[in-house]
Amino acid sequence: MSMLKVSGLTKDFGDLKVLKGIDISVDKGDVISILGSSGSGKTTLLRCMNYLERADSGEMVFDGQSYDMHTIGKKDIRVIRKKTGFVFQNYDLFINKTALQNVTEGLIIARKMPKDEAFELGKKALDRVGLSDRLNYYPHQLSGGQKQRVAIARAIVFEPEVIYFDEPTSSLDPELIGEVLSVMRDLAQSGMTMCIVTHELNFAKSVSNKVIFMADGKIIEEGTPEDIFENAKEERTRRFLASYYER
């Protein structure tokens, strides 16, 4: 039985149909890379799965509990979000708080955890992403790669069952991408369940056990990295991969 399963997910923005009936299944320990051109619906899919956007229709089964994704209430959303983490494209850090304060804010405010206990967990999370020497640095004192690693530490400090990554390297200069991908690779190898929207195809190929290719709000093809990168069945998938490898 899947840890997380979404069926029949649709989402419109006005007249624009962004998601057109998405089915996705996530097992514990999966590292799923979601590929596709801009506008294919990848980010909206992640945001609907974490209820940052409200779906127009769809069912989610998470840890054996079933939820209507359109009518779900705030209480159930809180239950789900306690089990998930989300890493945004643009870090989304508090500019007036240190790295450690950014990582522990949710523990202290939302979880009502004593500050000393939260700081211990925060230090461990920052150490895990290689930033134990940056605890008291503010975002303006950090590189883009370091900011994104703080954001990852903020997600893992809750020990979530699954983390969603929304193009976590797209805002970074090329020389900083590797340090973020290295942290994500370590998380994957530790058994963290991850759903990753990414344009880093070599990373997706090497770290994922499942790959999904989306276009026009639909899943066109899915399978193992070998299935998608070496034996893609759909012409649309092959064209997408060819266009990226030609860059």
JSON list of C-alpha atoms in Angstrom, two decimals:
[
{"chain": "A", "resi": 1, "resn": "MET", "atom": "CA", "xyz": [0.00, 0.00, 0.00]},
{"chain": "A", "resi": 2, "resn": "SER", "atom": "CA", "xyz": [1.33, 3.43, -0.98]},
{"chain": "A", "resi": 3, "resn": "MET", "atom": "CA", "xyz": [2.22, 5.91, 1.75]},
{"chain": "A", "resi": 4, "resn": "LEU", "atom": "CA", "xyz": [0.71, 8.68, -0.37]},
{"chain": "A", "resi": 5, "resn": "LYS", "atom": "CA", "xyz": [-1.62, 8.40, -3.34]},
{"chain": "A", "resi": 6, "resn": "VAL", "atom": "CA", "xyz": [-3.37, 11.10, -5.37]},
{"chain": "A", "resi": 7, "resn": "SER", "atom": "CA", "xyz": [-6.14, 10.28, -7.84]},
{"chain": "A", "resi": 8, "resn": "GLY", "atom": "CA", "xyz": [-8.01, 12.44, -10.36]},
{"chain": "A", "resi": 9, "resn": "LEU", "atom": "CA", "xyz": [-6.33, 15.72, -9.41]},
{"chain": "A", "resi": 10, "resn": "THR", "atom": "CA", "xyz": [-7.52, 18.69, -11.46]},
{"chain": "A", "resi": 11, "resn": "LYS", "atom": "CA", "xyz": [-6.75, 22.39, -11.11]},
{"chain": "A", "resi": 12, "resn": "ASP", "atom": "CA", "xyz": [-7.89, 25.36, -13.21]},
{"chain": "A", "resi": 13, "resn": "PHE", "atom": "CA", "xyz": [-6.84, 28.99, -13.01]},
{"chain": "A", "resi": 14, "resn": "GLY", "atom": "CA", "xyz": [-9.80, 30.75, -14.62]},
{"chain": "A", "resi": 15, "resn": "ASP", "atom": "CA", "xyz": [-10.10, 29.35, -18.15]},
{"chain": "A", "resi": 16, "resn": "LEU", "atom": "CA", "xyz": [-6.66, 27.77, -18.01]},
{"chain": "A", "resi": 17, "resn": "LYS", "atom": "CA", "xyz": [-6.74, 24.06, -17.22]},
{"chain": "A", "resi": 18, "resn": "VAL", "atom": "CA", "xyz": [-3.41, 23.48, -15.46]},
{"chain": "A", "resi": 19, "resn": "LEU", "atom": "CA", "xyz": [-3.86, 19.92, -14.15]},
{"chain": "A", "resi": 20, "resn": "LYS", "atom": "CA", "xyz": [-6.07, 17.53, -16.08]},
{"chain": "A", "resi": 21, "resn": "GLY", "atom": "CA", "xyz": [-6.58, 14.43, -13.98]},
{"chain": "A", "resi": 22, "resn": "ILE", "atom": "CA", "xyz": [-3.30, 13.52, -12.31]},
{"chain": "A", "resi": 23, "resn": "ASP", "atom": "CA", "xyz": [-2.72, 10.16, -10.61]},
{"chain": "A", "resi": 24, "resn": "ILE", "atom": "CA", "xyz": [0.47, 9.76, -8.59]},
{"chain": "A", "resi": 25, "resn": "SER", "atom": "CA", "xyz": [1.58, 7.18, -6.04]},
{"chain": "A", "resi": 26, "resn": "VAL", "atom": "CA", "xyz": [4.44, 7.63, -3.56]},
{"chain": "A", "resi": 27, "resn": "ASP", "atom": "CA", "xyz": [5.91, 4.75, -1.57]},
{"chain": "A", "resi": 28, "resn": "LYS", "atom": "CA", "xyz": [8.09, 5.17, 1.51]},
{"chain": "A", "resi": 29, "resn": "GLY", "atom": "CA", "xyz": [11.68, 5.84, 0.43]},
{"chain": "A", "resi": 30, "resn": "ASP", "atom": "CA", "xyz": [10.76, 6.88, -3.10]},
{"chain": "A", "resi": 31, "resn": "VAL", "atom": "CA", "xyz": [12.77, 9.60, -4.80]},
{"chain": "A", "resi": 32, "resn": "ILE", "atom": "CA", "xyz": [10.49, 10.81, -7.59]},
{"chain": "A", "resi": 33, "resn": "SER", "atom": "CA", "xyz": [11.75, 13.37, -10.11]},
{"chain": "A", "resi": 34, "resn": "ILE", "atom": "CA", "xyz": [9.07, 15.29, -12.00]},
{"chain": "A", "resi": 35, "resn": "LEU", "atom": "CA", "xyz": [10.23, 16.63, -15.36]},
{"chain": "A", "resi": 36, "resn": "GLY", "atom": "CA", "xyz": [8.60, 18.80, -18.01]},
{"chain": "A", "resi": 37, "resn": "SER", "atom": "CA", "xyz": [8.75, 22.13, -19.78]},
{"chain": "A", "resi": 38, "resn": "SER", "atom": "CA", "xyz": [7.69, 25.37, -18.09]},
{"chain": "A", "resi": 39, "resn": "GLY", "atom": "CA", "xyz": [3.90, 25.51, -17.93]},
{"chain": "A", "resi": 40, "resn": "SER", "atom": "CA", "xyz": [3.41, 21.75, -17.85]},
{"chain": "A", "resi": 41, "resn": "GLY", "atom": "CA", "xyz": [1.88, 21.86, -14.36]},
{"chain": "A", "resi": 42, "resn": "LYS", "atom": "CA", "xyz": [4.76, 20.47, -12.30]},
{"chain": "A", "resi": 43, "resn": "THR", "atom": "CA", "xyz": [4.86, 23.16, -9.61]},
{"chain": "A", "resi": 44, "resn": "THR", "atom": "CA", "xyz": [1.07, 23.34, -9.37]},
{"chain": "A", "resi": 45, "resn": "LEU", "atom": "CA", "xyz": [1.02, 19.58, -8.78]},
{"chain": "A", "resi": 46, "resn": "LEU", "atom": "CA", "xyz": [3.38, 19.89, -5.80]},
{"chain": "A", "resi": 47, "resn": "ARG", "atom": "CA", "xyz": [1.51, 22.91, -4.43]},
{"chain": "A", "resi": 48, "resn": "CYS", "atom": "CA", "xyz": [-1.82, 21.07, -4.62]},
{"chain": "A", "resi": 49, "resn": "MET", "atom": "CA", "xyz": [-0.32, 18.00, -2.94]},
{"chain": "A", "resi": 50, "resn": "ASN", "atom": "CA", "xyz": [0.75, 20.18, -0.02]},
{"chain": "A", "resi": 51, "resn": "TYR", "atom": "CA", "xyz": [-2.44, 22.32, -0.10]},
{"chain": "A", "resi": 52, "resn": "LEU", "atom": "CA", "xyz": [-0.66, 25.54, -0.94]},
{"chain": "A", "resi": 53, "resn": "GLU", "atom": "CA", "xyz": [-3.19, 25.57, -3.79]},
{"chain": "A", "resi": 54, "resn": "ARG", "atom": "CA", "xyz": [-6.65, 24.08, -3.47]},
{"chain": "A", "resi": 55, "resn": "ALA", "atom": "CA", "xyz": [-7.42, 21.49, -6.12]},
{"chain": "A", "resi": 56, "resn": "ASP", "atom": "CA", "xyz": [-10.69, 21.64, -8.03]},
{"chain": "A", "resi": 57, "resn": "SER", "atom": "CA", "xyz": [-11.08, 17.88, -7.65]},
{"chain": "A", "resi": 58, "resn": "GLY", "atom": "CA", "xyz": [-9.08, 14.88, -6.56]},
{"chain": "A", "resi": 59, "resn": "GLU", "atom": "CA", "xyz": [-8.64, 12.38, -3.75]},
{"chain": "A", "resi": 60, "resn": "MET", "atom": "CA", "xyz": [-5.58, 11.95, -1.54]},
{"chain": "A", "resi": 61, "resn": "VAL", "atom": "CA", "xyz": [-4.87, 8.91, 0.60]},
{"chain": "A", "resi": 62, "resn": "PHE", "atom": "CA", "xyz": [-2.08, 9.63, 3.10]},
{"chain": "A", "resi": 63, "resn": "ASP", "atom": "CA", "xyz": [-1.08, 7.18, 5.83]},
{"chain": "A", "resi": 64, "resn": "GLY", "atom": "CA", "xyz": [-4.31, 5.27, 5.29]},
{"chain": "A", "resi": 65, "resn": "GLN", "atom": "CA", "xyz": [-6.56, 8.34, 5.64]},
{"chain": "A", "resi": 66, "resn": "SER", "atom": "CA", "xyz": [-8.61, 9.53, 2.67]},
{"chain": "A", "resi": 67, "resn": "TYR", "atom": "CA", "xyz": [-9.17, 13.23, 1.89]},
{"chain": "A", "resi": 68, "resn": "ASP", "atom": "CA", "xyz": [-11.21, 15.09, -0.72]},
{"chain": "A", "resi": 69, "resn": "MET", "atom": "CA", "xyz": [-8.64, 17.55, -2.06]},
{"chain": "A", "resi": 70, "resn": "HIS", "atom": "CA", "xyz": [-11.23, 20.20, -2.91]},
{"chain": "A", "resi": 71, "resn": "THR", "atom": "CA", "xyz": [-13.30, 20.20, 0.27]},
{"chain": "A", "resi": 72, "resn": "ILE", "atom": "CA", "xyz": [-10.57, 19.31, 2.80]},
{"chain": "A", "resi": 73, "resn": "GLY", "atom": "CA", "xyz": [-10.73, 21.43, 5.95]},
{"chain": "A", "resi": 74, "resn": "LYS", "atom": "CA", "xyz": [-7.99, 23.40, 7.68]},
{"chain": "A", "resi": 75, "resn": "LYS", "atom": "CA", "xyz": [-7.65, 20.86, 10.49]},
{"chain": "A", "resi": 76, "resn": "ASP", "atom": "CA", "xyz": [-6.89, 18.02, 8.07]},
{"chain": "A", "resi": 77, "resn": "ILE", "atom": "CA", "xyz": [-4.50, 20.25, 6.10]},
{"chain": "A", "resi": 78, "resn": "ARG", "atom": "CA", "xyz": [-2.57, 20.89, 9.32]},
{"chain": "A", "resi": 79, "resn": "VAL", "atom": "CA", "xyz": [-2.41, 17.13, 9.98]},
{"chain": "A", "resi": 80, "resn": "ILE", "atom": "CA", "xyz": [-0.96, 16.51, 6.52]},
{"chain": "A", "resi": 81, "resn": "ARG", "atom": "CA", "xyz": [1.50, 19.40, 6.67]},
{"chain": "A", "resi": 82, "resn": "LYS", "atom": "CA", "xyz": [2.90, 18.08, 9.95]},
{"chain": "A", "resi": 83, "resn": "LYS", "atom": "CA", "xyz": [4.03, 15.05, 7.93]},
{"chain": "A", "resi": 84, "resn": "THR", "atom": "CA", "xyz": [5.48, 16.95, 4.99]},
{"chain": "A", "resi": 85, "resn": "GLY", "atom": "CA", "xyz": [8.16, 19.47, 4.15]},
{"chain": "A", "resi": 86, "resn": "PHE", "atom": "CA", "xyz": [8.31, 21.93, 1.24]},
{"chain": "A", "resi": 87, "resn": "VAL", "atom": "CA", "xyz": [11.44, 23.53, -0.22]},
{"chain": "A", "resi": 88, "resn": "PHE", "atom": "CA", "xyz": [10.64, 26.54, -2.38]},
{"chain": "A", "resi": 89, "resn": "GLN", "atom": "CA", "xyz": [12.40, 27.84, -5.46]},
{"chain": "A", "resi": 90, "resn": "ASN", "atom": "CA", "xyz": [13.35, 31.15, -3.81]},
{"chain": "A", "resi": 91, "resn": "TYR", "atom": "CA", "xyz": [14.26, 29.95, -0.27]},
{"chain": "A", "resi": 92, "resn": "ASP", "atom": "CA", "xyz": [11.42, 31.87, 1.44]},
{"chain": "A", "resi": 93, "resn": "LEU", "atom": "CA", "xyz": [13.55, 32.73, 4.49]},
{"chain": "A", "resi": 94, "resn": "PHE", "atom": "CA", "xyz": [12.86, 35.42, 7.09]},
{"chain": "A", "resi": 95, "resn": "ILE", "atom": "CA", "xyz": [15.43, 38.09, 6.27]},
{"chain": "A", "resi": 96, "resn": "ASN", "atom": "CA", "xyz": [15.51, 39.39, 9.86]},
{"chain": "A", "resi": 97, "resn": "LYS", "atom": "CA", "xyz": [16.25, 35.99, 11.43]},
{"chain": "A", "resi": 98, "resn": "THR", "atom": "CA", "xyz": [19.45, 33.98, 11.58]},
{"chain": "A", "resi": 99, "resn": "ALA", "atom": "CA", "xyz": [19.85, 30.60, 9.90]},
{"chain": "A", "resi": 100, "resn": "LEU", "atom": "CA", "xyz": [19.14, 28.85, 13.22]},
{"chain": "A", "resi": 101, "resn": "GLN", "atom": "CA", "xyz": [16.10, 31.04, 13.91]},
{"chain": "A", "resi": 102, "resn": "ASN", "atom": "CA", "xyz": [14.73, 30.35, 10.42]},
{"chain": "A", "resi": 103, "resn": "VAL", "atom": "CA", "xyz": [15.08, 26.60, 10.93]},
{"chain": "A", "resi": 104, "resn": "THR", "atom": "CA", "xyz": [13.52, 26.58, 14.41]},
{"chain": "A", "resi": 105, "resn": "GLU", "atom": "CA", "xyz": [10.72, 29.14, 13.98]},
{"chain": "A", "resi": 106, "resn": "GLY", "atom": "CA", "xyz": [8.14, 26.50, 13.07]},
{"chain": "A", "resi": 107, "resn": "LEU", "atom": "CA", "xyz": [9.14, 24.22, 15.93]},
{"chain": "A", "resi": 108, "resn": "ILE", "atom": "CA", "xyz": [8.79, 27.04, 18.48]},
{"chain": "A", "resi": 109, "resn": "ILE", "atom": "CA", "xyz": [5.69, 28.79, 17.10]},
{"chain": "A", "resi": 110, "resn": "ALA", "atom": "CA", "xyz": [3.68, 25.99, 15.48]},
{"chain": "A", "resi": 111, "resn": "ARG", "atom": "CA", "xyz": [4.79, 23.02, 17.58]},
{"chain": "A", "resi": 112, "resn": "LYS", "atom": "CA", "xyz": [5.15, 24.99, 20.86]},
{"chain": "A", "resi": 113, "resn": "MET", "atom": "CA", "xyz": [8.52, 23.33, 21.45]},
{"chain": "A", "resi": 114, "resn": "PRO", "atom": "CA", "xyz": [10.78, 24.81, 24.17]},
{"chain": "A", "resi": 115, "resn": "LYS", "atom": "CA", "xyz": [13.40, 27.05, 22.59]},
{"chain": "A", "resi": 116, "resn": "ASP", "atom": "CA", "xyz": [16.39, 25.09, 23.94]},
{"chain": "A", "resi": 117, "resn": "GLU", "atom": "CA", "xyz": [15.05, 21.83, 22.55]},
{"chain": "A", "resi": 118, "resn": "ALA", "atom": "CA", "xyz": [14.22, 23.45, 19.19]},
{"chain": "A", "resi": 119, "resn": "PHE", "atom": "CA", "xyz": [17.71, 24.95, 18.93]},
{"chain": "A", "resi": 120, "resn": "GLU", "atom": "CA", "xyz": [19.31, 21.53, 19.50]},
{"chain": "A", "resi": 121, "resn": "LEU", "atom": "CA", "xyz": [17.26, 20.04, 16.67]},
{"chain": "A", "resi": 122, "resn": "GLY", "atom": "CA", "xyz": [17.95, 23.08, 14.50]},
{"chain": "A", "resi": 123, "resn": "LYS", "atom": "CA", "xyz": [21.71, 22.76, 15.00]},
{"chain": "A", "resi": 124, "resn": "LYS", "atom": "CA", "xyz": [21.56, 19.08, 14.01]},
{"chain": "A", "resi": 125, "resn": "ALA", "atom": "CA", "xyz": [19.57, 19.91, 10.88]},
{"chain": "A", "resi": 126, "resn": "LEU", "atom": "CA", "xyz": [22.00, 22.67, 9.87]},
{"chain": "A", "resi": 127, "resn": "ASP", "atom": "CA", "xyz": [24.94, 20.35, 10.51]},
{"chain": "A", "resi": 128, "resn": "ARG", "atom": "CA", "xyz": [23.30, 17.77, 8.25]},
{"chain": "A", "resi": 129, "resn": "VAL", "atom": "CA", "xyz": [23.30, 20.27, 5.35]},
{"chain": "A", "resi": 130, "resn": "GLY", "atom": "CA", "xyz": [26.87, 21.39, 6.07]},
{"chain": "A", "resi": 131, "resn": "LEU", "atom": "CA", "xyz": [26.11, 24.72, 7.73]},
{"chain": "A", "resi": 132, "resn": "SER", "atom": "CA", "xyz": [27.09, 24.19, 11.36]},
{"chain": "A", "resi": 133, "resn": "ASP", "atom": "CA", "xyz": [29.44, 27.19, 10.98]},
{"chain": "A", "resi": 134, "resn": "ARG", "atom": "CA", "xyz": [26.64, 29.49, 9.79]},
{"chain": "A", "resi": 135, "resn": "LEU", "atom": "CA", "xyz": [24.12, 29.19, 12.64]},
{"chain": "A", "resi": 136, "resn": "ASN", "atom": "CA", "xyz": [24.08, 32.90, 13.46]},
{"chain": "A", "resi": 137, "resn": "TYR", "atom": "CA", "xyz": [24.38, 34.26, 9.92]},
{"chain": "A", "resi": 138, "resn": "TYR", "atom": "CA", "xyz": [21.49, 36.24, 8.44]},
{"chain": "A", "resi": 139, "resn": "PRO", "atom": "CA", "xyz": [20.25, 35.51, 4.89]},
{"chain": "A", "resi": 140, "resn": "HIS", "atom": "CA", "xyz": [22.04, 38.55, 3.45]},
{"chain": "A", "resi": 141, "resn": "GLN", "atom": "CA", "xyz": [25.31, 37.07, 4.71]},
{"chain": "A", "resi": 142, "resn": "LEU", "atom": "CA", "xyz": [24.74, 33.75, 2.91]},
{"chain": "A", "resi": 143, "resn": "SER", "atom": "CA", "xyz": [25.19, 32.69, -0.71]},
{"chain": "A", "resi": 144, "resn": "GLY", "atom": "CA", "xyz": [22.21, 31.44, -2.68]},
{"chain": "A", "resi": 145, "resn": "GLY", "atom": "CA", "xyz": [23.32, 27.85, -2.20]},
{"chain": "A", "resi": 146, "resn": "GLN", "atom": "CA", "xyz": [23.66, 28.37, 1.55]},
{"chain": "A", "resi": 147, "resn": "LYS", "atom": "CA", "xyz": [20.19, 29.95, 1.73]},
{"chain": "A", "resi": 148, "resn": "GLN", "atom": "CA", "xyz": [18.70, 26.97, -0.05]},
{"chain": "A", "resi": 149, "resn": "ARG", "atom": "CA", "xyz": [20.49, 24.61, 2.33]},
{"chain": "A", "resi": 150, "resn": "VAL", "atom": "CA", "xyz": [18.99, 26.55, 5.26]},
{"chain": "A", "resi": 151, "resn": "ALA", "atom": "CA", "xyz": [15.60, 26.03, 3.60]},
{"chain": "A", "resi": 152, "resn": "ILE", "atom": "CA", "xyz": [16.28, 22.30, 3.34]},
{"chain": "A", "resi": 153, "resn": "ALA", "atom": "CA", "xyz": [17.33, 22.20, 7.01]},
{"chain": "A", "resi": 154, "resn": "ARG", "atom": "CA", "xyz": [14.06, 23.95, 7.89]},
{"chain": "A", "resi": 155, "resn": "ALA", "atom": "CA", "xyz": [12.17, 21.18, 6.06]},
{"chain": "A", "resi": 156, "resn": "ILE", "atom": "CA", "xyz": [14.04, 18.22, 7.55]},
{"chain": "A", "resi": 157, "resn": "VAL", "atom": "CA", "xyz": [14.02, 19.51, 11.15]},
{"chain": "A", "resi": 158, "resn": "PHE", "atom": "CA", "xyz": [10.41, 18.31, 11.43]},
{"chain": "A", "resi": 159, "resn": "GLU", "atom": "CA", "xyz": [11.43, 14.80, 10.34]},
{"chain": "A", "resi": 160, "resn": "PRO", "atom": "CA", "xyz": [8.71, 14.75, 7.67]},
{"chain": "A", "resi": 161, "resn": "GLU", "atom": "CA", "xyz": [7.48, 11.62, 5.96]},
{"chain": "A", "resi": 162, "resn": "VAL", "atom": "CA", "xyz": [7.92, 13.27, 2.55]},
{"chain": "A", "resi": 163, "resn": "ILE", "atom": "CA", "xyz": [9.62, 16.45, 1.30]},
{"chain": "A", "resi": 164, "resn": "TYR", "atom": "CA", "xyz": [8.50, 18.32, -1.82]},
{"chain": "A", "resi": 165, "resn": "PHE", "atom": "CA", "xyz": [11.23, 20.22, -3.69]},
{"chain": "A", "resi": 166, "resn": "ASP", "atom": "CA", "xyz": [10.05, 22.84, -6.20]},
{"chain": "A", "resi": 167, "resn": "GLU", "atom": "CA", "xyz": [12.96, 23.45, -8.59]},
{"chain": "A", "resi": 168, "resn": "PRO", "atom": "CA", "xyz": [15.35, 23.98, -5.67]},
{"chain": "A", "resi": 169, "resn": "THR", "atom": "CA", "xyz": [18.33, 24.94, -7.86]},
{"chain": "A", "resi": 170, "resn": "SER", "atom": "CA", "xyz": [16.66, 27.11, -10.49]},
{"chain": "A", "resi": 171, "resn": "SER", "atom": "CA", "xyz": [17.47, 30.40, -8.73]},
{"chain": "A", "resi": 172, "resn": "LEU", "atom": "CA", "xyz": [21.13, 29.51, -8.15]},
{"chain": "A", "resi": 173, "resn": "ASP", "atom": "CA", "xyz": [24.26, 30.45, -10.05]},
{"chain": "A", "resi": 174, "resn": "PRO", "atom": "CA", "xyz": [25.74, 27.40, -11.79]},
{"chain": "A", "resi": 175, "resn": "GLU", "atom": "CA", "xyz": [28.68, 27.07, -9.39]},
{"chain": "A", "resi": 176, "resn": "LEU", "atom": "CA", "xyz": [26.30, 26.83, -6.40]},
{"chain": "A", "resi": 177, "resn": "ILE", "atom": "CA", "xyz": [23.97, 24.16, -7.78]},
{"chain": "A", "resi": 178, "resn": "GLY", "atom": "CA", "xyz": [26.28, 21.27, -6.89]},
{"chain": "A", "resi": 179, "resn": "GLU", "atom": "CA", "xyz": [26.30, 21.96, -3.15]},
{"chain": "A", "resi": 180, "resn": "VAL", "atom": "CA", "xyz": [22.48, 21.84, -2.98]},
{"chain": "A", "resi": 181, "resn": "LEU", "atom": "CA", "xyz": [22.26, 18.70, -5.14]},
{"chain": "A", "resi": 182, "resn": "SER", "atom": "CA", "xyz": [24.88, 17.06, -2.92]},
{"chain": "A", "resi": 183, "resn": "VAL", "atom": "CA", "xyz": [22.73, 17.64, 0.18]},
{"chain": "A", "resi": 184, "resn": "MET", "atom": "CA", "xyz": [19.68, 16.28, -1.64]},
{"chain": "A", "resi": 185, "resn": "ARG", "atom": "CA", "xyz": [21.63, 13.24, -2.77]},
{"chain": "A", "resi": 186, "resn": "ASP", "atom": "CA", "xyz": [22.64, 12.55, 0.85]},
{"chain": "A", "resi": 187, "resn": "LEU", "atom": "CA", "xyz": [19.01, 12.83, 1.94]},
{"chain": "A", "resi": 188, "resn": "ALA", "atom": "CA", "xyz": [17.94, 10.40, -0.77]},
{"chain": "A", "resi": 189, "resn": "GLN", "atom": "CA", "xyz": [20.61, 7.91, 0.25]},
{"chain": "A", "resi": 190, "resn": "SER", "atom": "CA", "xyz": [19.45, 8.17, 3.87]},
{"chain": "A", "resi": 191, "resn": "GLY", "atom": "CA", "xyz": [15.99, 6.94, 2.83]},
{"chain": "A", "resi": 192, "resn": "MET", "atom": "CA", "xyz": [14.14, 10.27, 2.79]},
{"chain": "A", "resi": 193, "resn": "THR", "atom": "CA", "xyz": [10.98, 10.17, 0.66]},
{"chain": "A", "resi": 194, "resn": "MET", "atom": "CA", "xyz": [11.21, 13.00, -1.87]},
{"chain": "A", "resi": 195, "resn": "CYS", "atom": "CA", "xyz": [9.20, 14.45, -4.77]},
{"chain": "A", "resi": 196, "resn": "ILE", "atom": "CA", "xyz": [11.41, 16.76, -6.81]},
{"chain": "A", "resi": 197, "resn": "VAL", "atom": "CA", "xyz": [10.46, 19.13, -9.62]},
{"chain": "A", "resi": 198, "resn": "THR", "atom": "CA", "xyz": [13.76, 19.70, -11.39]},
{"chain": "A", "resi": 199, "resn": "HIS", "atom": "CA", "xyz": [15.49, 20.56, -14.65]},
{"chain": "A", "resi": 200, "resn": "GLU", "atom": "CA", "xyz": [18.72, 18.91, -13.47]},
{"chain": "A", "resi": 201, "resn": "LEU", "atom": "CA", "xyz": [18.36, 15.83, -15.66]},
{"chain": "A", "resi": 202, "resn": "ASN", "atom": "CA", "xyz": [21.64, 14.13, -14.77]},
{"chain": "A", "resi": 203, "resn": "PHE", "atom": "CA", "xyz": [20.79, 14.48, -11.09]},
{"chain": "A", "resi": 204, "resn": "ALA", "atom": "CA", "xyz": [17.29, 13.08, -11.67]},
{"chain": "A", "resi": 205, "resn": "LYS", "atom": "CA", "xyz": [18.75, 10.17, -13.61]},
{"chain": "A", "resi": 206, "resn": "SER", "atom": "CA", "xyz": [21.26, 9.29, -10.90]},
{"chain": "A", "resi": 207, "resn": "VAL", "atom": "CA", "xyz": [19.25, 9.82, -7.71]},
{"chain": "A", "resi": 208, "resn": "SER", "atom": "CA", "xyz": [15.64, 8.86, -8.56]},
{"chain": "A", "resi": 209, "resn": "ASN", "atom": "CA", "xyz": [13.96, 5.50, -8.46]},
{"chain": "A", "resi": 210, "resn": "LYS", "atom": "CA", "xyz": [10.93, 6.92, -10.33]},
{"chain": "A", "resi": 211, "resn": "VAL", "atom": "CA", "xyz": [10.73, 9.61, -13.02]},
{"chain": "A", "resi": 212, "resn": "ILE", "atom": "CA", "xyz": [7.57, 11.36, -14.21]},
{"chain": "A", "resi": 213, "resn": "PHE", "atom": "CA", "xyz": [7.36, 13.42, -17.39]},
{"chain": "A", "resi": 214, "resn": "MET", "atom": "CA", "xyz": [4.54, 15.97, -17.59]},
{"chain": "A", "resi": 215, "resn": "ALA", "atom": "CA", "xyz": [3.20, 18.05, -20.47]},
{"chain": "A", "resi": 216, "resn": "ASP", "atom": "CA", "xyz": [0.01, 20.09, -20.88]},
{"chain": "A", "resi": 217, "resn": "GLY", "atom": "CA", "xyz": [-1.18, 19.32, -17.36]},
{"chain": "A", "resi": 218, "resn": "LYS", "atom": "CA", "xyz": [-0.97, 15.55, -17.75]},
{"chain": "A", "resi": 219, "resn": "ILE", "atom": "CA", "xyz": [1.47, 12.80, -16.90]},
{"chain": "A", "resi": 220, "resn": "ILE", "atom": "CA", "xyz": [2.68, 11.65, -20.32]},
{"chain": "A", "resi": 221, "resn": "GLU", "atom": "CA", "xyz": [5.02, 8.94, -19.15]},
{"chain": "A", "resi": 222, "resn": "GLU", "atom": "CA", "xyz": [6.49, 7.52, -15.94]},
{"chain": "A", "resi": 223, "resn": "GLY", "atom": "CA", "xyz": [8.90, 4.78, -15.01]},
{"chain": "A", "resi": 224, "resn": "THR", "atom": "CA", "xyz": [12.40, 4.07, -13.78]},
{"chain": "A", "resi": 225, "resn": "PRO", "atom": "CA", "xyz": [15.23, 6.40, -14.84]},
{"chain": "A", "resi": 226, "resn": "GLU", "atom": "CA", "xyz": [16.25, 3.77, -17.38]},
{"chain": "A", "resi": 227, "resn": "ASP", "atom": "CA", "xyz": [12.70, 3.62, -18.75]},
{"chain": "A", "resi": 228, "resn": "ILE", "atom": "CA", "xyz": [12.51, 7.38, -19.24]},
{"chain": "A", "resi": 229, "resn": "PHE", "atom": "CA", "xyz": [16.05, 8.43, -20.11]},
{"chain": "A", "resi": 230, "resn": "GLU", "atom": "CA", "xyz": [17.07, 5.47, -22.26]},
{"chain": "A", "resi": 231, "resn": "ASN", "atom": "CA", "xyz": [13.86, 3.82, -23.44]},
{"chain": "A", "resi": 232, "resn": "ALA", "atom": "CA", "xyz": [11.17, 6.51, -23.48]},
{"chain": "A", "resi": 233, "resn": "LYS", "atom": "CA", "xyz": [8.09, 5.27, -25.30]},
{"chain": "A", "resi": 234, "resn": "GLU", "atom": "CA", "xyz": [6.42, 8.62, -25.98]},
{"chain": "A", "resi": 235, "resn": "GLU", "atom": "CA", "xyz": [7.65, 10.93, -28.74]},
{"chain": "A", "resi": 236, "resn": "ARG", "atom": "CA", "xyz": [6.88, 13.95, -26.52]},
{"chain": "A", "resi": 237, "resn": "THR", "atom": "CA", "xyz": [9.23, 12.63, -23.84]},
{"chain": "A", "resi": 238, "resn": "ARG", "atom": "CA", "xyz": [12.00, 11.93, -26.33]},
{"chain": "A", "resi": 239, "resn": "ARG", "atom": "CA", "xyz": [11.73, 15.43, -27.81]},
{"chain": "A", "resi": 240, "resn": "PHE", "atom": "CA", "xyz": [11.94, 17.02, -24.36]},
{"chain": "A", "resi": 241, "resn": "LEU", "atom": "CA", "xyz": [15.03, 15.03, -23.40]},
{"chain": "A", "resi": 242, "resn": "ALA", "atom": "CA", "xyz": [16.72, 15.73, -26.73]},
{"chain": "A", "resi": 243, "resn": "SER", "atom": "CA", "xyz": [16.13, 19.47, -26.39]},
{"chain": "A", "resi": 244, "resn": "TYR", "atom": "CA", "xyz": [17.76, 19.49, -22.96]},
{"chain": "A", "resi": 245, "resn": "TYR", "atom": "CA", "xyz": [20.75, 17.41, -23.88]},
{"chain": "A", "resi": 246, "resn": "GLU", "atom": "CA", "xyz": [21.41, 19.66, -26.88]},
{"chain": "A", "resi": 247, "resn": "ARG", "atom": "CA", "xyz": [21.83, 22.72, -24.63]}
]
